[in-house]
Backbone as a printed PyTorch tensor [residue, N CA C, xyz], in Angstrom:
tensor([[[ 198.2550, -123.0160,  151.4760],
         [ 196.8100, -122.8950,  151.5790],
         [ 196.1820, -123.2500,  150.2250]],

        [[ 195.5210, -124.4420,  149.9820],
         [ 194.6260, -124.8560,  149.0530],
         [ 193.3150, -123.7070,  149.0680]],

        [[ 192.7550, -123.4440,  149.7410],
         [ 191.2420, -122.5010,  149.4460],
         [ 191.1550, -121.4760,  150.5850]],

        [[ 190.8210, -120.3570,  149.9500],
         [ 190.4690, -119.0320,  150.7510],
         [ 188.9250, -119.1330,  150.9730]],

        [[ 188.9290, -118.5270,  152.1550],
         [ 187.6940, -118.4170,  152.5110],
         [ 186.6130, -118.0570,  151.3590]],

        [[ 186.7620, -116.8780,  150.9750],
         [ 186.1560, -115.8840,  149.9390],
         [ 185.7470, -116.8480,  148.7090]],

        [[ 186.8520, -117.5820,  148.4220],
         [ 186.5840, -118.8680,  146.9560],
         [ 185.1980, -119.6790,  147.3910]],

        [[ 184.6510, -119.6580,  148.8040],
         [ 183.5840, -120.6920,  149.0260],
         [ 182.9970, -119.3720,  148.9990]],

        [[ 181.2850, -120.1010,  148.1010],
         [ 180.4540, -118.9670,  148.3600],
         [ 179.8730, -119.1230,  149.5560]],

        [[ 179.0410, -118.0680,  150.3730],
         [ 178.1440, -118.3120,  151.5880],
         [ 177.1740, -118.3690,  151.0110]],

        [[ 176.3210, -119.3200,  152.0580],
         [ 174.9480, -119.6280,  151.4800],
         [ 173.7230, -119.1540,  152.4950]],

        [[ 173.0450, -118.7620,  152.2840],
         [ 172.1830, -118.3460,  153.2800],
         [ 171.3310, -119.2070,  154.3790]],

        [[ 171.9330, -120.4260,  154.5000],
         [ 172.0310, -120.9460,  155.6820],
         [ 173.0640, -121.3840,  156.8140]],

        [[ 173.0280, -120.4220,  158.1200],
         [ 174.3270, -120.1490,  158.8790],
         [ 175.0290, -121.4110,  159.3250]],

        [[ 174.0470, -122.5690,  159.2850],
         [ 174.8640, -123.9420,  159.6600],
         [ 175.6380, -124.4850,  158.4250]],

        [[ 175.4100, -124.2190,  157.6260],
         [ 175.9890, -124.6530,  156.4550],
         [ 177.2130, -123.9050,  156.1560]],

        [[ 177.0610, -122.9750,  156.4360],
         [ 178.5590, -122.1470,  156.1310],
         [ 179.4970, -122.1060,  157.2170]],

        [[ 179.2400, -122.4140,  158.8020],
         [ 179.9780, -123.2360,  159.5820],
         [ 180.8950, -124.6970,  159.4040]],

        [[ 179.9240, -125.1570,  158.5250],
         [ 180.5270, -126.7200,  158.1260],
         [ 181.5190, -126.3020,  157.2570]],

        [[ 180.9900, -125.4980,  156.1200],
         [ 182.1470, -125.0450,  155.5070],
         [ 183.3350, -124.3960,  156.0710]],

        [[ 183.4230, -123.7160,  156.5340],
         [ 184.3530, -122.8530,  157.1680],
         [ 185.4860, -123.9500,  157.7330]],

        [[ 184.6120, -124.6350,  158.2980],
         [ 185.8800, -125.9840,  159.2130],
         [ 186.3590, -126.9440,  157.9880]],

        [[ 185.7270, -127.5680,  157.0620],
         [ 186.0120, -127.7490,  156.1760],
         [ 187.1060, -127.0300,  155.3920]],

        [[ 186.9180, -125.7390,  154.9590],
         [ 187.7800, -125.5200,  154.4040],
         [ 189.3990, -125.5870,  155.6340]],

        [[ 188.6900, -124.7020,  156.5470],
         [ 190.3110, -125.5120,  157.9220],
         [ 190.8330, -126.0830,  157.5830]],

        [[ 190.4720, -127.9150,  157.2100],
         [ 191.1860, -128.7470,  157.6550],
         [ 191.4840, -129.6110,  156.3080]],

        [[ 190.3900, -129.0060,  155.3240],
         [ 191.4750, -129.1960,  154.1910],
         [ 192.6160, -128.5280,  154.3200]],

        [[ 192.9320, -127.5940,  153.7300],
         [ 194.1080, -126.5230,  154.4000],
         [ 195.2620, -127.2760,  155.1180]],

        [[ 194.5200, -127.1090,  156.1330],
         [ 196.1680, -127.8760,  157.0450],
         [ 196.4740, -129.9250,  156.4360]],

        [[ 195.3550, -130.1240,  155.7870],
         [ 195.7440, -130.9730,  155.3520],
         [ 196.7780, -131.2890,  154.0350]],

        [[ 196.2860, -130.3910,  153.3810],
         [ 196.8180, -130.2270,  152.0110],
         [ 198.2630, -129.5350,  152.3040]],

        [[ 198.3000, -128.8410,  153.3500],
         [ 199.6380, -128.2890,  153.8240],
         [ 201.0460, -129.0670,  154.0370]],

        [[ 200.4000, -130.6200,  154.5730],
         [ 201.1080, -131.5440,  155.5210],
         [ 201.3880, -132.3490,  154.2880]],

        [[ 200.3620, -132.7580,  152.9380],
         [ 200.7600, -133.1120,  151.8500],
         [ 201.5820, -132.5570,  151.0400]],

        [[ 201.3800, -131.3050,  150.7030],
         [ 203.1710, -130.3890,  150.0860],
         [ 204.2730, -130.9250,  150.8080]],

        [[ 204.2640, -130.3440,  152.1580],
         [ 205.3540, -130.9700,  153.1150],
         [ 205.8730, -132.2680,  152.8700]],

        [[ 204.8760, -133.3520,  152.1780],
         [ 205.1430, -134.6840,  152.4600],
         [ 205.4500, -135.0740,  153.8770]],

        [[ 204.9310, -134.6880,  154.7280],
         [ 205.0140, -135.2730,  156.0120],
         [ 204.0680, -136.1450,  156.6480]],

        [[ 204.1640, -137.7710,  156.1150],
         [ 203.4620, -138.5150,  156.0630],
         [ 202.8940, -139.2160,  157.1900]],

        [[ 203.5440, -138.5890,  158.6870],
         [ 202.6650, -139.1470,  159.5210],
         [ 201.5470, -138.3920,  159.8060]],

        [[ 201.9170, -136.8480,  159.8400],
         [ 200.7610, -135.8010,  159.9400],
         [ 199.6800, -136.3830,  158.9690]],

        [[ 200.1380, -136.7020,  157.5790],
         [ 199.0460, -137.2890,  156.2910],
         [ 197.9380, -138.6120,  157.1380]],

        [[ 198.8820, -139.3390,  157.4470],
         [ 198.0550, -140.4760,  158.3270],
         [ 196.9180, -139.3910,  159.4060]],

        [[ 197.0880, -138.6490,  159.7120],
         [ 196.2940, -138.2840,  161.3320],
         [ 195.1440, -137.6040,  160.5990]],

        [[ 195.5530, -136.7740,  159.5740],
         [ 194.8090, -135.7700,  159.1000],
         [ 193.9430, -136.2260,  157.8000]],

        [[ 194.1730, -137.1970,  157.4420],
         [ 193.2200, -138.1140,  156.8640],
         [ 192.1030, -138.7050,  157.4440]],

        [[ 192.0130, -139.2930,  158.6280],
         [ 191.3000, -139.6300,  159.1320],
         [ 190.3150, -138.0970,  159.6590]],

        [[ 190.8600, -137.3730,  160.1440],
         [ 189.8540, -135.7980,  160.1500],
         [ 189.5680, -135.3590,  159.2930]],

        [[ 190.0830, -135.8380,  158.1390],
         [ 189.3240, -135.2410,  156.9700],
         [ 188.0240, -136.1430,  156.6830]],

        [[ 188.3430, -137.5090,  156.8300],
         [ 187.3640, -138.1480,  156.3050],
         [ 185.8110, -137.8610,  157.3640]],

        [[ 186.3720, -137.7040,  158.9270],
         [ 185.5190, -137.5680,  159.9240],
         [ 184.8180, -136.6440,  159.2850]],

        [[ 185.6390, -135.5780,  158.6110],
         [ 184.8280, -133.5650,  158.7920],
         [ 183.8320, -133.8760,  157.6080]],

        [[ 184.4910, -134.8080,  156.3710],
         [ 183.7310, -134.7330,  155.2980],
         [ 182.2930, -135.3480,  155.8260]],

        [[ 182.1930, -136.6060,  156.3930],
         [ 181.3780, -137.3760,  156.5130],
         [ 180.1260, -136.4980,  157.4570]],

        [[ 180.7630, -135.7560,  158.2190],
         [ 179.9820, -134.8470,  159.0970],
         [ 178.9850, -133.9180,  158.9580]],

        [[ 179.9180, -133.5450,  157.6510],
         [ 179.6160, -132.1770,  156.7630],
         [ 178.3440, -132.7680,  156.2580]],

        [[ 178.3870, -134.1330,  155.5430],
         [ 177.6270, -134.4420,  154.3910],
         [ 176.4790, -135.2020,  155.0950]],

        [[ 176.6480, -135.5540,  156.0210],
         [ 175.4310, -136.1890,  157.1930],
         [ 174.9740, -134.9350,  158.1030]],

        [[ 175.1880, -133.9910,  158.0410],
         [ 174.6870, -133.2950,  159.1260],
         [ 173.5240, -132.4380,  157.6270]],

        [[ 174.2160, -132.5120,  156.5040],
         [ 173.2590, -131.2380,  155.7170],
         [ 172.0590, -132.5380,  154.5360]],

        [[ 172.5130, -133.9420,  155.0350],
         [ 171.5320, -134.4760,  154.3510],
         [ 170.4690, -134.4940,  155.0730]],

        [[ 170.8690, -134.8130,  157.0630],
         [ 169.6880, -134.6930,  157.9870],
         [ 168.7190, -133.6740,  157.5630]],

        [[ 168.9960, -132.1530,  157.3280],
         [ 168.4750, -131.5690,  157.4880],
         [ 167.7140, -130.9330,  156.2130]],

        [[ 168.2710, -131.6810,  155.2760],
         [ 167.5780, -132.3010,  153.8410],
         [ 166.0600, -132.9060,  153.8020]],

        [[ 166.7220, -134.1790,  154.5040],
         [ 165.5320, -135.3880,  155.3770],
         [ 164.3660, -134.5210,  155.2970]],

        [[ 164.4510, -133.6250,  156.6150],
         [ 163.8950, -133.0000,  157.3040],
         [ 162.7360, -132.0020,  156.7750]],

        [[ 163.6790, -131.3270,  155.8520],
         [ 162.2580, -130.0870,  155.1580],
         [ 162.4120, -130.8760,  154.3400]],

        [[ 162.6920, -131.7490,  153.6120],
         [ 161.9490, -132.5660,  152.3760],
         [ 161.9800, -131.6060,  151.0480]],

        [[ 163.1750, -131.5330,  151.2390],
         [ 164.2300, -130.9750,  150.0300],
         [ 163.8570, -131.7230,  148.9590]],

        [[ 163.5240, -131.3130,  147.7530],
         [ 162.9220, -132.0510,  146.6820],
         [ 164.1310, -132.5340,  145.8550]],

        [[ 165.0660, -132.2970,  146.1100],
         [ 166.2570, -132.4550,  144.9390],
         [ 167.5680, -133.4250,  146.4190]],

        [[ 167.0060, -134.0100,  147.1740],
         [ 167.8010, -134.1650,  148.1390],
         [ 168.5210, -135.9210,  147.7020]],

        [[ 168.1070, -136.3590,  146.6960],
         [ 168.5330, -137.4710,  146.0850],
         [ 170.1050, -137.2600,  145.2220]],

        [[ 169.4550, -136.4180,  144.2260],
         [ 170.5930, -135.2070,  143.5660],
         [ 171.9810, -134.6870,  144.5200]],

        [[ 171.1080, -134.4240,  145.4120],
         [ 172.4950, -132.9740,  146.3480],
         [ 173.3930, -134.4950,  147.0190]],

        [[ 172.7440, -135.4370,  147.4160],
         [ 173.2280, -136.4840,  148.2360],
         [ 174.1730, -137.4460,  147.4610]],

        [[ 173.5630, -137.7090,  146.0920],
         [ 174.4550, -138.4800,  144.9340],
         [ 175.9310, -137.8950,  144.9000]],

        [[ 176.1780, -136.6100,  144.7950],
         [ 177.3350, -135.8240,  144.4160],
         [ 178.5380, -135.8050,  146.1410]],

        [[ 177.3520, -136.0620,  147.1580],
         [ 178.2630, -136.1470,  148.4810],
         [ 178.8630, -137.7770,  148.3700]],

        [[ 177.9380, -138.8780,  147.6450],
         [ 178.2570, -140.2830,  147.8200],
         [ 179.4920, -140.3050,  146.8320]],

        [[ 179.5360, -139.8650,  145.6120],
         [ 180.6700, -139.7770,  144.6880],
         [ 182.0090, -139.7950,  145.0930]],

        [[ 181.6240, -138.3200,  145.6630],
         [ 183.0030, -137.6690,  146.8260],
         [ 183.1900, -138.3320,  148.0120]],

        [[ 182.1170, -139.2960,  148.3320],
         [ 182.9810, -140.3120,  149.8600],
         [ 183.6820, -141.3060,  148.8860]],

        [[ 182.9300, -141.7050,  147.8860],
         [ 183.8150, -142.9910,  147.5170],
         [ 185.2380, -142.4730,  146.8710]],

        [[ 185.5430, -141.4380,  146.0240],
         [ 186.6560, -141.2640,  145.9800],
         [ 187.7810, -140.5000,  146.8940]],

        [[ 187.2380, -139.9800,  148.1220],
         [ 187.7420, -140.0610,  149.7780],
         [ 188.3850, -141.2010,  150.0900]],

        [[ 186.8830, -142.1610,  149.7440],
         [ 187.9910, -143.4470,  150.4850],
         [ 188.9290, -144.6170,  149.5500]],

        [[ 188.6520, -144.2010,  148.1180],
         [ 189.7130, -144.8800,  147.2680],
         [ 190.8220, -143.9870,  147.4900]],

        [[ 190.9410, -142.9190,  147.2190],
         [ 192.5490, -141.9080,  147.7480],
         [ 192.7540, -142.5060,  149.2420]],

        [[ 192.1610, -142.9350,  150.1990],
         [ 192.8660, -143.1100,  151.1370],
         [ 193.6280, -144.6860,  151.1380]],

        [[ 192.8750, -145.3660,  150.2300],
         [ 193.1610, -146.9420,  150.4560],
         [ 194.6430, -146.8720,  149.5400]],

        [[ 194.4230, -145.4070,  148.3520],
         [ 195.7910, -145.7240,  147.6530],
         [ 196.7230, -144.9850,  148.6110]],

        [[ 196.6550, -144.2870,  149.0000],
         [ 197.6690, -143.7060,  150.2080],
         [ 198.4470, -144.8780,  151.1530]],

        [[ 197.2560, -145.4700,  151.4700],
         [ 197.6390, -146.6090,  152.9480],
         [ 198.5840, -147.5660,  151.8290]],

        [[ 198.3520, -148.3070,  150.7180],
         [ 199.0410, -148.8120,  149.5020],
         [ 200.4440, -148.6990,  149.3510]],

        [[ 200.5780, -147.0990,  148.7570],
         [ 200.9960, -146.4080,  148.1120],
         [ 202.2550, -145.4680,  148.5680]],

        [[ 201.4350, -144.8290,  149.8780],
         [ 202.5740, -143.6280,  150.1440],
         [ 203.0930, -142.4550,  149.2170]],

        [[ 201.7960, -141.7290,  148.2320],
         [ 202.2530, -141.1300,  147.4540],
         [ 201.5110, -139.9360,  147.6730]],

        [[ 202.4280, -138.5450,  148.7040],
         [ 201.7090, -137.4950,  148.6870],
         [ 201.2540, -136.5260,  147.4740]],

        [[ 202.2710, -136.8420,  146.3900],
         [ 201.7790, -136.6280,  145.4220],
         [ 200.3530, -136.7120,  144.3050]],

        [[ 199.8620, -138.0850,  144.5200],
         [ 198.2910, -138.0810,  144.1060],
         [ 197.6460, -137.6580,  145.2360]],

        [[ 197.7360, -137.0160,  146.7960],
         [ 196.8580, -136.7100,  147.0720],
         [ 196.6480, -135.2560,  146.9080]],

        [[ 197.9790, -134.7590,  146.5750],
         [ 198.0150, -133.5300,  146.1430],
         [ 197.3590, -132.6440,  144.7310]],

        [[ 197.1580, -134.0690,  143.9170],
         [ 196.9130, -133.9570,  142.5630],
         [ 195.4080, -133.5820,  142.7880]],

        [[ 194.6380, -134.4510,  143.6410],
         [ 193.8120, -134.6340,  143.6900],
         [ 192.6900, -133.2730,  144.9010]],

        [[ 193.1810, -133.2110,  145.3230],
         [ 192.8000, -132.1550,  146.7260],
         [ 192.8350, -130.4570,  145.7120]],

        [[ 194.0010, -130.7280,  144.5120],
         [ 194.2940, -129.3390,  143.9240],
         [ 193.4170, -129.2660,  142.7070]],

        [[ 193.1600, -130.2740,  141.8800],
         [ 192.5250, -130.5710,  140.3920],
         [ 191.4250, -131.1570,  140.2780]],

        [[ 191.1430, -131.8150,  141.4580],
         [ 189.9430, -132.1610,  141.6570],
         [ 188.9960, -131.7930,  142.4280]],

        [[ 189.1090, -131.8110,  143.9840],
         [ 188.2110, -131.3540,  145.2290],
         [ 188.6050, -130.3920,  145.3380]],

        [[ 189.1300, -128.8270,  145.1870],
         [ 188.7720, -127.8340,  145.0950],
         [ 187.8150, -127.4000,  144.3650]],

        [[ 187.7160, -127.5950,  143.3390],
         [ 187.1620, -127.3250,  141.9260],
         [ 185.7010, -128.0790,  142.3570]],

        [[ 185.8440, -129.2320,  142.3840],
         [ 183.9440, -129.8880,  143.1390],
         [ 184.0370, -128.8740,  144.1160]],

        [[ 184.2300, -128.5790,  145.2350],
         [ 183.4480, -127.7320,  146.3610],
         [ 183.2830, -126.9040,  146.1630]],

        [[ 183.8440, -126.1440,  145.5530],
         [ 183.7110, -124.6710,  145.1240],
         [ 182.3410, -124.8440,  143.9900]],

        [[ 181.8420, -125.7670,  143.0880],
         [ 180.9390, -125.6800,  142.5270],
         [ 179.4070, -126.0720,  143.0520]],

        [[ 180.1610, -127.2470,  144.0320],
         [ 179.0840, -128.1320,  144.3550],
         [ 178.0140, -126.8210,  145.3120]],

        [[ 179.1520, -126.2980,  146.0380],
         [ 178.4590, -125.3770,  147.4430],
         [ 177.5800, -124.2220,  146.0710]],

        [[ 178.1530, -123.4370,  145.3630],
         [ 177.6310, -122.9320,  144.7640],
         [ 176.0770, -123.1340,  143.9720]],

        [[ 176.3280, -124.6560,  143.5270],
         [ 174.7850, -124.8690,  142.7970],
         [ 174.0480, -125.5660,  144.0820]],

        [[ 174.7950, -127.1010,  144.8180],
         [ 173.8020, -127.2290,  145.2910],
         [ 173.6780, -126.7300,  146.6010]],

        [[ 174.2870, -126.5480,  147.4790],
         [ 173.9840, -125.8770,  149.0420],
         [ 173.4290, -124.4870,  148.9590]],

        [[ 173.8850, -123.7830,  147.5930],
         [ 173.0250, -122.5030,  147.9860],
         [ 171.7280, -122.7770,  147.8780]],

        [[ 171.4010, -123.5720,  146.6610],
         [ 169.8490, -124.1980,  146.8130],
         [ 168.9720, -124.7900,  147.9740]],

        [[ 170.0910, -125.6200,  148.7160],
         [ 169.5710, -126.7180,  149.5130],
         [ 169.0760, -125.5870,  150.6050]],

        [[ 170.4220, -124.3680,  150.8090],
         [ 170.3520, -123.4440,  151.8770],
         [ 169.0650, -122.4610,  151.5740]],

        [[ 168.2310, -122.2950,  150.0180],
         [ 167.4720, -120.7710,  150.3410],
         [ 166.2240, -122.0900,  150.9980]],

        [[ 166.0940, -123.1590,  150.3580],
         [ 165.2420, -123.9470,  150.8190],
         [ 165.1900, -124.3790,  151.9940]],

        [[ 166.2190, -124.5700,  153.2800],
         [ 166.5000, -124.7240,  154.4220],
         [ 165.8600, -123.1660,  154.9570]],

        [[ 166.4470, -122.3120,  154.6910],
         [ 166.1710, -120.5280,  155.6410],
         [ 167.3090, -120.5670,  156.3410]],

        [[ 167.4030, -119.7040,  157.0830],
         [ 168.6480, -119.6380,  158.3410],
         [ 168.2410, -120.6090,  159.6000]],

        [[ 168.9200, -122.0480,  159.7000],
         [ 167.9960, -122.4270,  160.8620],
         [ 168.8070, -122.2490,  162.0850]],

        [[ 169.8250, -120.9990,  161.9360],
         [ 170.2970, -121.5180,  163.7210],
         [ 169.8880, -119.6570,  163.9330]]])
């Protein structure tokens, strides 16, 4: 297990901490299948990762859009960062075959961003959203 629940803060918007929650899921079982080195699971679960990320980060910019989040340029820059190096780790994977940098990377890198990012910017994005479900 890469991240405990508890390590993500909640934010006071309930859709947002849903996304998280699955998020953290499927990192998890992803990062699981990378220790393992079990590289076909890596193939399947890459692609759900990239789905969950992309989901995550389009479903909370919509709703960015929407109330006209003043900092929604900002919160969105830091999601574009993290797709592009999503999809350079995956192109070196497909390359490569090295569960090892994705391990490097999922442990030293994208833990450490989500755990900060949710903290500064989703709790923001979230008191500015309200609870919308």
């Amino acid at each position: 297990m890469l991240i405990k629940d508890k390590e993500i803060q909640h934010v006071s918007n309930d859709m947002m901490n849903i996304l998280h929650e699955e998020e953290i899921r499927i990192i998890n079982e992803f990062h699981d299948a990378v220790v393992a080195k079990e590289s076909e699971k890596i193939d399947e679960l890459f692609k759900v990762v990239q789905f969950d990320v992309e989901d995550h980060f389009s479903t909370e910019e919509a709703m960015m859009e929407e109330s006209k989040f003043y900092a929604m340029q900002m919160h969105k820059s830091e999601h574009d960062t993290m797709r592009q190096k999503l999809d350079k780790l995956q192109k070196n994977w497909e390359s490569h075959r090295d569960p090892e940098e994705i391990q490097r990377f999922l442990e030293d890198e994208f833990k450490h961003w989500l755990v900060l990012h949710v903290a500064r910017w989703d709790s923001e994005t979230a008191m500015h959203l309200g609870d919308s479900m």
